[in-house]
C-alpha positions as a printed NumPy array, in Angstrom:
array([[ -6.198,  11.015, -10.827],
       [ -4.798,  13.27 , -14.04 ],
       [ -4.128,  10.114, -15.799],
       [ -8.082,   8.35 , -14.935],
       [ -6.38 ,   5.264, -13.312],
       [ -7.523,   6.575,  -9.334],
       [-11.422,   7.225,  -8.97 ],
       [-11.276,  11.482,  -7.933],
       [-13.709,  10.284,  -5.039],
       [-10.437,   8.556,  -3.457],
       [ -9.072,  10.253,  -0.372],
       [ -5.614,  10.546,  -1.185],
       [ -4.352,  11.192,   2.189],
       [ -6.12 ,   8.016,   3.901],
       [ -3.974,   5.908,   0.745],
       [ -0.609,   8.049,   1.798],
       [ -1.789,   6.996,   5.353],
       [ -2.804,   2.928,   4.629],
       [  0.814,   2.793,   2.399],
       [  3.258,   4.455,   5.602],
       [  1.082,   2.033,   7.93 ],
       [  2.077,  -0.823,   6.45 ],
       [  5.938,  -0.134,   6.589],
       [  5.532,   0.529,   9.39 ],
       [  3.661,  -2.564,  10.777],
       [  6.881,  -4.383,   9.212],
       [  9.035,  -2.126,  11.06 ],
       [  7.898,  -2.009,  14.246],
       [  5.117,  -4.833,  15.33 ],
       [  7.295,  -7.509,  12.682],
       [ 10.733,  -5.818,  13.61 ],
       [ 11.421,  -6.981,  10.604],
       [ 13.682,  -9.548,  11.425],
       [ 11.769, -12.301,   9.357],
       [ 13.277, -12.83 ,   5.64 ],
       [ 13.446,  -9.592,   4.166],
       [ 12.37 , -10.917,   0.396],
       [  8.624, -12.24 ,   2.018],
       [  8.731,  -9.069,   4.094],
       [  8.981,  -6.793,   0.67 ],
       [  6.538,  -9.208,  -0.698],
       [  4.091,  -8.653,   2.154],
       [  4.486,  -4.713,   1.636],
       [  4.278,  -4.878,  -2.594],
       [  1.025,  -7.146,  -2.056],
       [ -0.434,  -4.654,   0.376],
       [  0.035,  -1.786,  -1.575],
       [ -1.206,  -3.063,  -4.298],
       [ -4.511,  -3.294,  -2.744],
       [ -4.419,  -0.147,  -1.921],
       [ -3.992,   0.682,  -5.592],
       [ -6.793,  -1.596,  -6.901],
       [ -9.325,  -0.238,  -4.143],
       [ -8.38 ,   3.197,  -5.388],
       [ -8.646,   2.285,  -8.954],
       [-11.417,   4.145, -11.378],
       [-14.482,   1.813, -12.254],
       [-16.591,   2.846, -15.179]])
């Protein structure tokens, strides 16, 4: 938010929230026994949604 990259409407904790959720998913509902390289892909691609539906529109 300091730098203008996250809209300061953005609920900061629900993002902290959405980010742990999804490690966790792959920890506990995928075990994460599937190939650990898709698994970290999975996880980058997610968060980076999070990111882009956080980013500042102008």
């Amino acid at each position: 938010m300091e730098t203008g990259e996250i809209d300061p409407g953005v609920d900061v904790e629900a993002m902290i929230d959405l980010i742990n959720g999804v490690y966790y998913y792959q920890l506990v509902v995928r075990a994460a026994s599937e190939d650990p390289a898709a698994t970290r892909e999975r996880v980058r691609n997610a968060v980076r949604l999070v990111f882009e539906g956080a980013a500042r529109r102008d």
